[in-house]
Coordinates of C-alpha atoms in Angstrom, one line a residue:
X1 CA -7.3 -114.0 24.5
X2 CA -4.5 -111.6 26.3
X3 CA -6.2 -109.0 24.4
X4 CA -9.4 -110.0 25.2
X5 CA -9.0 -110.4 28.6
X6 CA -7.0 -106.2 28.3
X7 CA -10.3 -105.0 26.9
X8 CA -12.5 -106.4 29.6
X9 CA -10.3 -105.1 32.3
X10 CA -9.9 -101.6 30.6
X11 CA -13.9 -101.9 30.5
X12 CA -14.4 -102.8 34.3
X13 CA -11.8 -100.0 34.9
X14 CA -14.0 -97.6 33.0
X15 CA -17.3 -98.2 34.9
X16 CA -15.3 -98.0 38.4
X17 CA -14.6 -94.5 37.4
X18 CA -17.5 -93.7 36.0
X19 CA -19.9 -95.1 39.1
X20 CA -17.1 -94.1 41.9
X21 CA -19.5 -91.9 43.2
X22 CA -22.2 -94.4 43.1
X23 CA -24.3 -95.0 46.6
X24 CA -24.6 -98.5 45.3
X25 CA -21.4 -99.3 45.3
X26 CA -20.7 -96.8 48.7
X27 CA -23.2 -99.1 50.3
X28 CA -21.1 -102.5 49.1
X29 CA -18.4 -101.2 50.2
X30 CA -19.9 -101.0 53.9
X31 CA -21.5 -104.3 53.4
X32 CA -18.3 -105.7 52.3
X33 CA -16.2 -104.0 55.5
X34 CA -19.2 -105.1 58.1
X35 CA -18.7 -108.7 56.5
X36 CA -15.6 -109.1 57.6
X37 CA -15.3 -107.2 60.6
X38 CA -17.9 -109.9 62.1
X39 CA -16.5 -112.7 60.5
X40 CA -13.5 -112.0 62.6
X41 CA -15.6 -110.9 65.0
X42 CA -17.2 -114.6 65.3
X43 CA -14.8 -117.1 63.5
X44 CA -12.6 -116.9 67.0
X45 CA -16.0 -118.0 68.9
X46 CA -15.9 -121.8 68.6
X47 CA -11.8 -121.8 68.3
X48 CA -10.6 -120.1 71.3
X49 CA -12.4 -122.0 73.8
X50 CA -11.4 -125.4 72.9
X51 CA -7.9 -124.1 71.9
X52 CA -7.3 -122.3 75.2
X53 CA -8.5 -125.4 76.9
X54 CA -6.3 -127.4 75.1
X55 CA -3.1 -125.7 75.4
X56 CA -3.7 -124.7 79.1
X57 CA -4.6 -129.0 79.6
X58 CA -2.0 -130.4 82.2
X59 CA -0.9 -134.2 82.3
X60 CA -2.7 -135.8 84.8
X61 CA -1.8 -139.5 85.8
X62 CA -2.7 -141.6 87.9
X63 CA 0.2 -143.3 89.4
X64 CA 0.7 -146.6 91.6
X65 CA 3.7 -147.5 93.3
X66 CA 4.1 -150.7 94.2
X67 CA 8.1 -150.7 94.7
X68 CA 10.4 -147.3 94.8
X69 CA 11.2 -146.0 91.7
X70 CA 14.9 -146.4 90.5
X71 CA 17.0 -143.3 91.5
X72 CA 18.3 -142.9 87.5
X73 CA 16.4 -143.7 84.4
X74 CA 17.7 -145.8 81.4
X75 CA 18.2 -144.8 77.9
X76 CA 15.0 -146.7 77.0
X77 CA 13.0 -144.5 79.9
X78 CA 10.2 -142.7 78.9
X79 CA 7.0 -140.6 81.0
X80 CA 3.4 -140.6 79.8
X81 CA 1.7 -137.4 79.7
X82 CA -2.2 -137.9 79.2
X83 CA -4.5 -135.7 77.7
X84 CA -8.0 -134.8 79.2
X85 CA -9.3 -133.4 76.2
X86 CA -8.9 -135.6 72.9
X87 CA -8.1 -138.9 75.1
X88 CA -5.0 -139.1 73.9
X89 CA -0.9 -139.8 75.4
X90 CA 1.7 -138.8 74.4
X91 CA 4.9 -140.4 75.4
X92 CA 8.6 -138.5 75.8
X93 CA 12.0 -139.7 76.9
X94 CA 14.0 -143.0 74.8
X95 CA 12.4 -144.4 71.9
X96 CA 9.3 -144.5 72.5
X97 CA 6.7 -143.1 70.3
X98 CA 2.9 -141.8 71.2
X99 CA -0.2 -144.3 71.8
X100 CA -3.3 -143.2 71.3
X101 CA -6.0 -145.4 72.3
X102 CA -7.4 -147.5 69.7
X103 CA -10.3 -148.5 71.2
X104 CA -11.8 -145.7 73.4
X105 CA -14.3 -148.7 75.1
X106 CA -11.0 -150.5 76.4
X107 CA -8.8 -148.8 79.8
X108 CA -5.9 -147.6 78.4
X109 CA -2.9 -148.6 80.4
X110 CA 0.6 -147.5 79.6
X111 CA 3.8 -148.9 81.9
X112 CA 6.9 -147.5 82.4
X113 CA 9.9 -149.7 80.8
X114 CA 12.3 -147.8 83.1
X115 CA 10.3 -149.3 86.3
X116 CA 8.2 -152.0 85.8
X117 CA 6.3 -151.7 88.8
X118 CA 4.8 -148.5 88.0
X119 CA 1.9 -148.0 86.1
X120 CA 0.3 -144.8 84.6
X121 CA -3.7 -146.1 83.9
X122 CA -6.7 -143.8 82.5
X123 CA -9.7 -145.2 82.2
X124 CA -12.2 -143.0 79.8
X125 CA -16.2 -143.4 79.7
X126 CA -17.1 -145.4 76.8
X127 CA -18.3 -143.2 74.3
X128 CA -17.4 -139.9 76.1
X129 CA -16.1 -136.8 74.3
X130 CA -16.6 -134.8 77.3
X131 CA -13.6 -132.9 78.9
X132 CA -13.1 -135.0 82.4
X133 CA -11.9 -131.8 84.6
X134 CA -15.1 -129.6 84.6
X135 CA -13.3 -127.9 87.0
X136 CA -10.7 -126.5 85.0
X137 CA -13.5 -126.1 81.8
X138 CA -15.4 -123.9 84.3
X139 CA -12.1 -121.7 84.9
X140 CA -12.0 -121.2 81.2
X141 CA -14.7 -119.1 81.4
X142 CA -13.1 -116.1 82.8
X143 CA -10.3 -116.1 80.4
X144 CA -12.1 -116.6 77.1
X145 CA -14.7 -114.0 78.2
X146 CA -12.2 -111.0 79.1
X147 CA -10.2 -112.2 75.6
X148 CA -13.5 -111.4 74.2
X149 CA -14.0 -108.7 75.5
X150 CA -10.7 -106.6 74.5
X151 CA -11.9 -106.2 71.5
X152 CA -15.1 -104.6 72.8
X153 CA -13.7 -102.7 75.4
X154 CA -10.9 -100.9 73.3
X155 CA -13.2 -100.5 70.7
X156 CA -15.5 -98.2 73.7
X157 CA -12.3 -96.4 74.5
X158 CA -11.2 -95.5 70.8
X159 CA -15.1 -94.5 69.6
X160 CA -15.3 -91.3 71.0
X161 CA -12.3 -89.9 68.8
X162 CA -13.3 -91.8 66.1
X163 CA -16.9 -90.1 65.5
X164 CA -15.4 -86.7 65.5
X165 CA -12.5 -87.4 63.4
X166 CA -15.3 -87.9 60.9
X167 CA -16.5 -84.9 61.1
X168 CA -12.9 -83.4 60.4
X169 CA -11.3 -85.3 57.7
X170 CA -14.2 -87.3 56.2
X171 CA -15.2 -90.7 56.2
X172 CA -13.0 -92.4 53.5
X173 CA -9.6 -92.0 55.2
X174 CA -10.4 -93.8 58.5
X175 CA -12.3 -97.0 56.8
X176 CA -9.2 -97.3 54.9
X177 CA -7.2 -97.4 58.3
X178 CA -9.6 -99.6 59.9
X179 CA -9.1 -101.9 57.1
X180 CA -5.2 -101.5 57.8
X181 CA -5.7 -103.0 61.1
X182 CA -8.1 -105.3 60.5
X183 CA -5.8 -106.8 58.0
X184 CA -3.0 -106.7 60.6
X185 CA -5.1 -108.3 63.4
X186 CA -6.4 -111.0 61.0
X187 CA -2.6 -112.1 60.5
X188 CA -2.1 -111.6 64.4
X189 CA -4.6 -114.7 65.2
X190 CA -3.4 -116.7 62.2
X191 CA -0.2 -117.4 64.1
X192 CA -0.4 -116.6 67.2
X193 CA 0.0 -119.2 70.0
X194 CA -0.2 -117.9 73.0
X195 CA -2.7 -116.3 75.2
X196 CA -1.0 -112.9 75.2
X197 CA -0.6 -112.5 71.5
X198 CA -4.1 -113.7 71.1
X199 CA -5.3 -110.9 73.6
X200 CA -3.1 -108.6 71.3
X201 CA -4.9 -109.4 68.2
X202 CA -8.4 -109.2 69.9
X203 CA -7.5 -105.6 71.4
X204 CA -6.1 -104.6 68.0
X205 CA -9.2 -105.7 66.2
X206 CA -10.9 -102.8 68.5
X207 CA -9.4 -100.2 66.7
X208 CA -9.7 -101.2 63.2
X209 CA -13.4 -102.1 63.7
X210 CA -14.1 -98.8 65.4
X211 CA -12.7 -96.9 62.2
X212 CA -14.2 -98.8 59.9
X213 CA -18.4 -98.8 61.5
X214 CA -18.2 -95.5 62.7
X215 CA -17.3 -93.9 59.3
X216 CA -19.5 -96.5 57.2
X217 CA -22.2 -96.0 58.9
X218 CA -22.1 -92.3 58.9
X219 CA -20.8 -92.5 55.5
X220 CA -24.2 -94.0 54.4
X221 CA -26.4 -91.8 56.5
X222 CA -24.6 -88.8 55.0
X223 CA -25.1 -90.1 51.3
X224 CA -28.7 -91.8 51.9
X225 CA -30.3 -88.3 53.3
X226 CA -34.2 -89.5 53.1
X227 CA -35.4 -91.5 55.6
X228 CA -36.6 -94.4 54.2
X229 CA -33.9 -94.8 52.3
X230 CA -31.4 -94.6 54.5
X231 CA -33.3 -97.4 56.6
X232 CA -33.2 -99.5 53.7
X233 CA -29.5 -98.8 53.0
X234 CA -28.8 -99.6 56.8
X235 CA -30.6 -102.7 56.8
X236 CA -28.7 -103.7 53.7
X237 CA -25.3 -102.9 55.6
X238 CA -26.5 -104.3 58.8
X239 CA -26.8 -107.3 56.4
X240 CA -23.0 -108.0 55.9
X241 CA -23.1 -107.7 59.6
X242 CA -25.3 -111.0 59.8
X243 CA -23.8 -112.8 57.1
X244 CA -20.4 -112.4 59.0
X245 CA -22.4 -113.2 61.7
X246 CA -23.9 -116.1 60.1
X247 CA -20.7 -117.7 58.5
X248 CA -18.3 -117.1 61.4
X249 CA -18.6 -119.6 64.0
X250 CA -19.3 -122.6 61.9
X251 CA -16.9 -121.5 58.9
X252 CA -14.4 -121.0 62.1
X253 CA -15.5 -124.5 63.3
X254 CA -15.8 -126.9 60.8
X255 CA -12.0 -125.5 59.3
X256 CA -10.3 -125.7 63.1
X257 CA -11.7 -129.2 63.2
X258 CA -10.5 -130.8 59.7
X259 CA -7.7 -128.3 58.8
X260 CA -6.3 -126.6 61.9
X261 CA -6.2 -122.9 63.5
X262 CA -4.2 -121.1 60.9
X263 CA -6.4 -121.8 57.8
X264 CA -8.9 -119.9 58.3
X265 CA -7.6 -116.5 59.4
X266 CA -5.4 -116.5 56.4
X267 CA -8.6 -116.9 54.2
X268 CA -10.2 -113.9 55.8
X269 CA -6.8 -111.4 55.1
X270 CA -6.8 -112.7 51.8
X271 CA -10.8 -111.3 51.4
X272 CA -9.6 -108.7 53.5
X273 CA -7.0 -107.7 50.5
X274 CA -9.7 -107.7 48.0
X275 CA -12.3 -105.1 50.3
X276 CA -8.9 -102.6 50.9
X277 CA -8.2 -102.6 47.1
X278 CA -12.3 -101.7 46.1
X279 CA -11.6 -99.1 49.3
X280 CA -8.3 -97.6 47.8
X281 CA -9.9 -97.4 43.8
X282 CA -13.7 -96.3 44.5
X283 CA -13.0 -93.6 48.1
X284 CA -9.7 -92.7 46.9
X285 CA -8.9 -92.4 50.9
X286 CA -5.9 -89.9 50.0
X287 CA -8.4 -87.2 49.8
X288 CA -9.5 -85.3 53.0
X289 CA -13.1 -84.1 52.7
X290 CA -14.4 -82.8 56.2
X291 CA -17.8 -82.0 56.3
X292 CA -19.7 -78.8 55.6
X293 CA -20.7 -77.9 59.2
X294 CA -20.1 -78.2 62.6
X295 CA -21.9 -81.1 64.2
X296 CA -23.1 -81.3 67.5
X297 CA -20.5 -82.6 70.0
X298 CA -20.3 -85.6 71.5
X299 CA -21.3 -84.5 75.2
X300 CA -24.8 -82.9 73.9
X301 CA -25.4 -86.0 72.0
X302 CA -25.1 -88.2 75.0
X303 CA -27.4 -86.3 77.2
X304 CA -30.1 -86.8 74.7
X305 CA -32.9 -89.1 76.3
X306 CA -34.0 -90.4 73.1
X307 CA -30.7 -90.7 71.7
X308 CA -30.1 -92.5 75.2
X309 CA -32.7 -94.8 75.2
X310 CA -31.6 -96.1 71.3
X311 CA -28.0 -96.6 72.5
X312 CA -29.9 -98.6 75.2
X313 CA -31.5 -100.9 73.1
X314 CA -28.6 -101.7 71.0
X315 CA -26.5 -102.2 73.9
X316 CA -29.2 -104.5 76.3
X317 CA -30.4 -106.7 72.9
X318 CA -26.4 -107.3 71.8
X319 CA -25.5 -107.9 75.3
X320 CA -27.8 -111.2 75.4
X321 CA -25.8 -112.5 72.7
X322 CA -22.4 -111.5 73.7
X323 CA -22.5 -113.3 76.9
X324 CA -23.8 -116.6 75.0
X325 CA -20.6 -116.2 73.2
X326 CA -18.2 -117.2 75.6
X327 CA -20.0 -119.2 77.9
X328 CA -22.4 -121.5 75.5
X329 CA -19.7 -123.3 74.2
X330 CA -18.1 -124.3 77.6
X331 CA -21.8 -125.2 79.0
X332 CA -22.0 -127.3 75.7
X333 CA -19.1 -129.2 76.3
X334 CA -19.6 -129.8 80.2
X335 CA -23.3 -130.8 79.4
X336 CA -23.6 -132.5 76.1
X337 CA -20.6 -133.4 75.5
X338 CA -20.4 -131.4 72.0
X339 CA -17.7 -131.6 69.7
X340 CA -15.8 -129.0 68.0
X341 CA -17.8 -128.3 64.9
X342 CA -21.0 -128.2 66.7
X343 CA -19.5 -125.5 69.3
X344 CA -20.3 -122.9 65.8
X345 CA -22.9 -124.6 64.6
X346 CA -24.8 -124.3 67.3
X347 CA -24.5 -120.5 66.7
X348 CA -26.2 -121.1 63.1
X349 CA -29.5 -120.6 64.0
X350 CA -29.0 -116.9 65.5
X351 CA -26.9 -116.4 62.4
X352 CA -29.3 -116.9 59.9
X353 CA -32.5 -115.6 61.5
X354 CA -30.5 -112.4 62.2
X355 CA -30.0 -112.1 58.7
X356 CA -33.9 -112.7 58.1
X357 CA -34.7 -110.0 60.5
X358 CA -31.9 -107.1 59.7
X359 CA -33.3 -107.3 55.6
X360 CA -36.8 -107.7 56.7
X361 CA -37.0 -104.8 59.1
X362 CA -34.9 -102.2 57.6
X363 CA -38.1 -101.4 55.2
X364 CA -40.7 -102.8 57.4
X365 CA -39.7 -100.7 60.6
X366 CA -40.3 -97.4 59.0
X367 CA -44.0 -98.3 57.9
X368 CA -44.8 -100.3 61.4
X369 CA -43.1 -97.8 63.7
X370 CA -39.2 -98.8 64.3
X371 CA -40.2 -98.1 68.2
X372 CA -42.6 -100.9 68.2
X373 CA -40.5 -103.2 65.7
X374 CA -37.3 -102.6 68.6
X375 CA -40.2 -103.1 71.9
X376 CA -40.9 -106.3 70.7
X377 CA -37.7 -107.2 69.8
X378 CA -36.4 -106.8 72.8
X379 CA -39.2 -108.8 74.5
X380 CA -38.5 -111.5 72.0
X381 CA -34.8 -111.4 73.0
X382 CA -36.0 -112.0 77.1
X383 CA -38.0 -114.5 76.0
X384 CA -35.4 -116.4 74.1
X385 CA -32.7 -116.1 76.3
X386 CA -34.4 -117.4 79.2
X387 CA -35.4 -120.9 77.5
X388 CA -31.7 -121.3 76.1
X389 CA -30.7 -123.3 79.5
X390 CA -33.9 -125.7 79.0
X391 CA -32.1 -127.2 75.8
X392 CA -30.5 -130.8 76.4
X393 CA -28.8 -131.3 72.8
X394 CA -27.9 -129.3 70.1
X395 CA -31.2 -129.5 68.3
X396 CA -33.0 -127.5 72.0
X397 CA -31.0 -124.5 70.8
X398 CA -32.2 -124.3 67.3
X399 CA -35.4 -122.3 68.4
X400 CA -34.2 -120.3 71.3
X401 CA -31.0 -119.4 69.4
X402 CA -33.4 -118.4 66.2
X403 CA -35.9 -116.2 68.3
X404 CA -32.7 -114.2 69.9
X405 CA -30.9 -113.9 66.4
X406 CA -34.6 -112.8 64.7
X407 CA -35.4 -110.2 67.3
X408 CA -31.8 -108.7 68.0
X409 CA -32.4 -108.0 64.1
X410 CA -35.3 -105.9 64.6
X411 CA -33.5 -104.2 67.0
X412 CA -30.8 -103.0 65.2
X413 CA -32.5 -102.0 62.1
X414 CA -34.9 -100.5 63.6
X415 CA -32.6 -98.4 66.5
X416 CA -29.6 -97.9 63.4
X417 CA -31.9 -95.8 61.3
X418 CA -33.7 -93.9 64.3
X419 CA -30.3 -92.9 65.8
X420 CA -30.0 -90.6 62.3
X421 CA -33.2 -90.1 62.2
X422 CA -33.2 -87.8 66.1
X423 CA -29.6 -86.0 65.0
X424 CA -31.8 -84.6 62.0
X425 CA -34.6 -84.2 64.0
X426 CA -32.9 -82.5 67.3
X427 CA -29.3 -81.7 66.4
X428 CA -27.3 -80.5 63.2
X429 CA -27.1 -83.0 60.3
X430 CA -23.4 -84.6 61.0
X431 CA -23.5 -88.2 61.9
X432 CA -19.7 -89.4 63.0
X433 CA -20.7 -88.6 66.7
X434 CA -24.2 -90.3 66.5
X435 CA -22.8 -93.3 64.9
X436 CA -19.8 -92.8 67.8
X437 CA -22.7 -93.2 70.3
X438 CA -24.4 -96.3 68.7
X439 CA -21.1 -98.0 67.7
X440 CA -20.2 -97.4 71.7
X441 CA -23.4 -98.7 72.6
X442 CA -23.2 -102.1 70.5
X443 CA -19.4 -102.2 72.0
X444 CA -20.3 -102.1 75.8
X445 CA -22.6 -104.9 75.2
X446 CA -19.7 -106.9 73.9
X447 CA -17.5 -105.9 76.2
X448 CA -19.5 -105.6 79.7
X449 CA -21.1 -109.1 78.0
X450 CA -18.4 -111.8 77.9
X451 CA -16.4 -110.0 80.8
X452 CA -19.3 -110.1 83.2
X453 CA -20.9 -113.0 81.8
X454 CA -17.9 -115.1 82.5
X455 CA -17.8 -114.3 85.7
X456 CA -21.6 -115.3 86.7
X457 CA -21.5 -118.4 84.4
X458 CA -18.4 -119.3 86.6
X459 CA -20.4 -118.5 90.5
X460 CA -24.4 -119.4 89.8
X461 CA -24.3 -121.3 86.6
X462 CA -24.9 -120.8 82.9
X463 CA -28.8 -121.1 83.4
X464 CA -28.7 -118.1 85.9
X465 CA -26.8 -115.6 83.3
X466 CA -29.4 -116.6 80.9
X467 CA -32.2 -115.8 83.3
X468 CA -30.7 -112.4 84.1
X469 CA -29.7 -111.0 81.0
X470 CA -33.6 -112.1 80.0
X471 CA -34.9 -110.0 82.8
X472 CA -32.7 -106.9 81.8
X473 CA -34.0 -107.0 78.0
X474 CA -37.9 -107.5 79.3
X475 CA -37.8 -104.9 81.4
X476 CA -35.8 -102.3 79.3
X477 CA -38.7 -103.0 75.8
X478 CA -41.3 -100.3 77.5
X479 CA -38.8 -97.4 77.1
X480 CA -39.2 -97.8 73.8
X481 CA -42.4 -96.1 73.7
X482 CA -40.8 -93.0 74.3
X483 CA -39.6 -93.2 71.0
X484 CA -42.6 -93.4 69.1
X485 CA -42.8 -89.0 68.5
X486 CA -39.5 -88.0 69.2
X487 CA -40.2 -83.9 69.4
X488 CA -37.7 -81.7 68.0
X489 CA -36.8 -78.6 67.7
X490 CA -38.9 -75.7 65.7
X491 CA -36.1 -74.7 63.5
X492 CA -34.8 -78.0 62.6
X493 CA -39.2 -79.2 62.3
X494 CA -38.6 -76.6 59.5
X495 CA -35.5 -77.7 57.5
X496 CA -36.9 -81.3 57.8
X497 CA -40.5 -79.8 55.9
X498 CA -38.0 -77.7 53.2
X499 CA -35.8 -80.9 52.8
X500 CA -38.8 -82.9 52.2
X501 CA -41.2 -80.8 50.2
X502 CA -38.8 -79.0 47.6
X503 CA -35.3 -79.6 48.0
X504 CA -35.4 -83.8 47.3
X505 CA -36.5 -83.2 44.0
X506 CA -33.6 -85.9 42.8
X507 CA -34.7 -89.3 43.1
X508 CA -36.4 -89.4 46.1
X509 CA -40.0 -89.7 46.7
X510 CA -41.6 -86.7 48.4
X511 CA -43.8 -86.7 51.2
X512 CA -47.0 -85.0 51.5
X513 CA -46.4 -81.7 53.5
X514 CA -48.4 -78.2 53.6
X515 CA -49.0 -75.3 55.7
X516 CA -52.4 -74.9 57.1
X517 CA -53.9 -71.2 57.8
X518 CA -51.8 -68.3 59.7
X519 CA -49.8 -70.8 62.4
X520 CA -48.2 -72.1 59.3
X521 CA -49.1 -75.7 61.0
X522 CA -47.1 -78.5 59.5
X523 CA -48.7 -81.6 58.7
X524 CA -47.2 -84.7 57.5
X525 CA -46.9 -88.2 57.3
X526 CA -46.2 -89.7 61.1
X527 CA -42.7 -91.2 61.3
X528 CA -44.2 -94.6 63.3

């Protein structure tokens, strides 16, 4: 069997060398790195709320005095420190041990041996898993939505080196270092136990997932050069996206709840290990391959108004869900009393019908017009968003959630594919910047998100950020019809037509293009 076992290694060896230049297995290795990027990304959302809350929960006792309390306490003294949270005391000082109530209908009443006459009593509601200080739940706010943020933000700040890095040294060499730090940060939260190392590992997770989008999804746009492929190649990627997506918060919540913090970080570095090693074997990130030519820089890419207005849809339609991230969980624990499996579950819905949307779309778009697929979309995402407050259980969220995950779907594959799409069109063929630019845009929703999110939820309410953020996406869809004929320039009208009348002779289909009379007028299929 030892042999056996050789000889099907040595085989599977054989056919990673032979396919390592394979597009298949370039584009499951984005799918792969997306995966868990957002599985980080979203394992941390139903966790850090209720951990934070827990490990920032004070004792607070009521206490009654009918006689002064001794000036010395006995060997068999002991204080009760009572939990808010899980209704529970714990009990310090002599012998004594913990108490938690048995019978959460019954007060729970605890005296002190040590002074007789003083009694620490906490009376729960029957029945009640709800945190009792809304108050200090409220607070929480703030601080889980800027620890949420970090990662956004630093991921912003480190972009704009990342995309034309790419351009110098190739793509392989920086997905291998975002995996590095990915792997690092995913250890980070595994152990971590305060709010400042937790902050750390957020921040840190900035810069690994800036390497590793930027350069897979130029890495895909540079191998996938025909349109409609490349669509269908994004929307494949952008499909590890939603599954991390989709499995995070309840894979983050349902293993906090029954096995603790730790577990399920460790599982993600040990997937992580297995993504670095397919990285290190099929890119062979050693190498340095920069590209042929000079792209366009950064600074002319950004004052592109159609290159503008796709950052602007990926930014608006992921900012409705980044501020839900932080603050839905709080509001379902101050108002329906939800425990901590259903904080991620209640995410599940988005999840999955962002998964339905991203695989449906990244064909679709190109033969319906992507600037009508990301219009409604972003309506859709309004719409949603503003009927999330009107839910009074966790079954209230499953259609609102859905409608948001479904149409910030359509957004992204259909605004991922058009953002190559104008740099062929407009610019030079090098995609790290314009990748940069909509890897920046799909940060600042995440970052200005939870940040400023946070903040309202905290002064006017959870049902007011809703209502805004709804407004914003409503009245950003029209732009979208500027996208519809992009016009670009002569010269690059012309490499376009030569690209895809007689060069693509490979595998890809061709499109019908010919010249008409002396103005040499080119006609072919619309891109909407």
């Amino acid at each position: 069997m030892g042999i056996l076992d050789a000889v099907r290694q040595l085989k599977l060896i054989t056919w990673l060398r032979e396919e390592r230049q394979s597009r298949k297995l370039i584009l499951f290795i984005v799918f792969v790195a997306l995966l868990l990027d957002n599985m980080l990304l979203t394992v941390v959302v139903p966790i850090i709320p209720s951990y934070l809350y827990t490990m920032d929960d004070t004792p607070v006792p009521v206490v009654r005095n009918s006689t002064p309390a001794p000036q010395s306490s006995g060997p068999g003294s002991f204080q009760s420190i009572v939990s808010l949270y899980d209704n529970t005391v714990q009990v310090t000082g002599g012998n004594a041990t913990a108490q938690p109530s048995s019978d959460r209908n019954l007060p729970l009443s605890i005296a002190n041996t040590a002074a007789p006459t003083t009694q620490v009593t906490w009376t729960p509601q029957p029945g009640d898993d709800c945190p009792n200080s809304s108050k200090k739940l409220l607070n929480e706010n703030v601080k889980v939505g800027l620890l949420f943020a970090s990662k956004a933000t630093v991921q912003l700040i480190t972009n704009p080196f990342i995309g034309p890095l790419t351009n110098r040294i190739g793509y392989q060499l920086p997905i291998f270092i975002g995996f590095c730090i990915m792997f690092l940060s995913t250890i980070m939260f595994a152990f971590s136990s305060s709010y400042t190392l937790l902050f750390l590992a957020r921040s840190l997770q900035g810069v690994g997932s800036s390497c590793s989008s930027v350069a897979g999804m130029g890495m895909l746009a540079s191998v996938y050069t025909d349109d409609e492929e490349r669509g269908h190649a994004i929307g494949i990627a952008l499909g590890g996206l939603a599954l991390g997506v989709l499995v995070g918060p309840p894979f983050g919540s349902v293993m906090y709840e029954f096995v603790g913090k730790t577990a399920p970080f460790l599982i993600l570095a040990f997937l992580a290990l297995f993504d670095g090693a397919l990285q290190l074997f099929i890119l062979q990130p050693t190498k340095v391959e920069p590209e042929n030519q000079k792209g366009t820089s950064l600074i002319n890419l950004m004052k592109d108004p159609y290159i503008i207005i796709a950052a602007g849809a990926i930014c608006f339609g992921n900012m409705a869900i980044a501020m839900m991230e932080p603050t839905l969980p709080i509001w379902m624990m101050e108002t329906m009393c939800a425990r901590k499996w259903q904080l991620g579950v209640a995410f599940l819905p988005a999840s999955i019908s962002y998964l339905i949307g991203t695989n449906i779309f990244g064909t679709l778009a190109n033969k319906i017009g992507r600037w009508l697929c990301a219009m409604i979309g972003m309506f859709v995402v309004g719409l949603s968003v503003i009927c999330v407050p009107f839910a009074t259980n966790i079954y209230g969220l499953i259609i609102p959630n859905f409608g948001v995950g479904f149409a910030i779907g359509m957004v992204d594959s259909s605004m991922m594919p058009i953002m190559g799409y104008l740099v062929d069109l407009r610019h030079v063929s090098v995609y790290g910047s314009v990748y940069a630019i909509a890897d920046v845009a799909f940060c600042l929703g995440f970052a200005l998100g939870p940040s400023i999110g946070g903040s309202i939820a905290e002064n006017i309410g959870f049902p007011w950020l809703m209502t805004i953020i709804g407004i914003i996406d409503i009245l950003f869809a029209p732009l979208c019809i500027f996208l519809r004929n992009p016009p670009g320039q002569e010269e690059k009208i012309a490499i376009l037509m030569d690209s895809n009348c007689s060069m693509k002779t490979r595998s890809y289909s061709t499109q019908e293009c010919h010249n008409q009379g002396d103005d040499m007028e080119l006609e072919c299929d619309d891109y909407d």
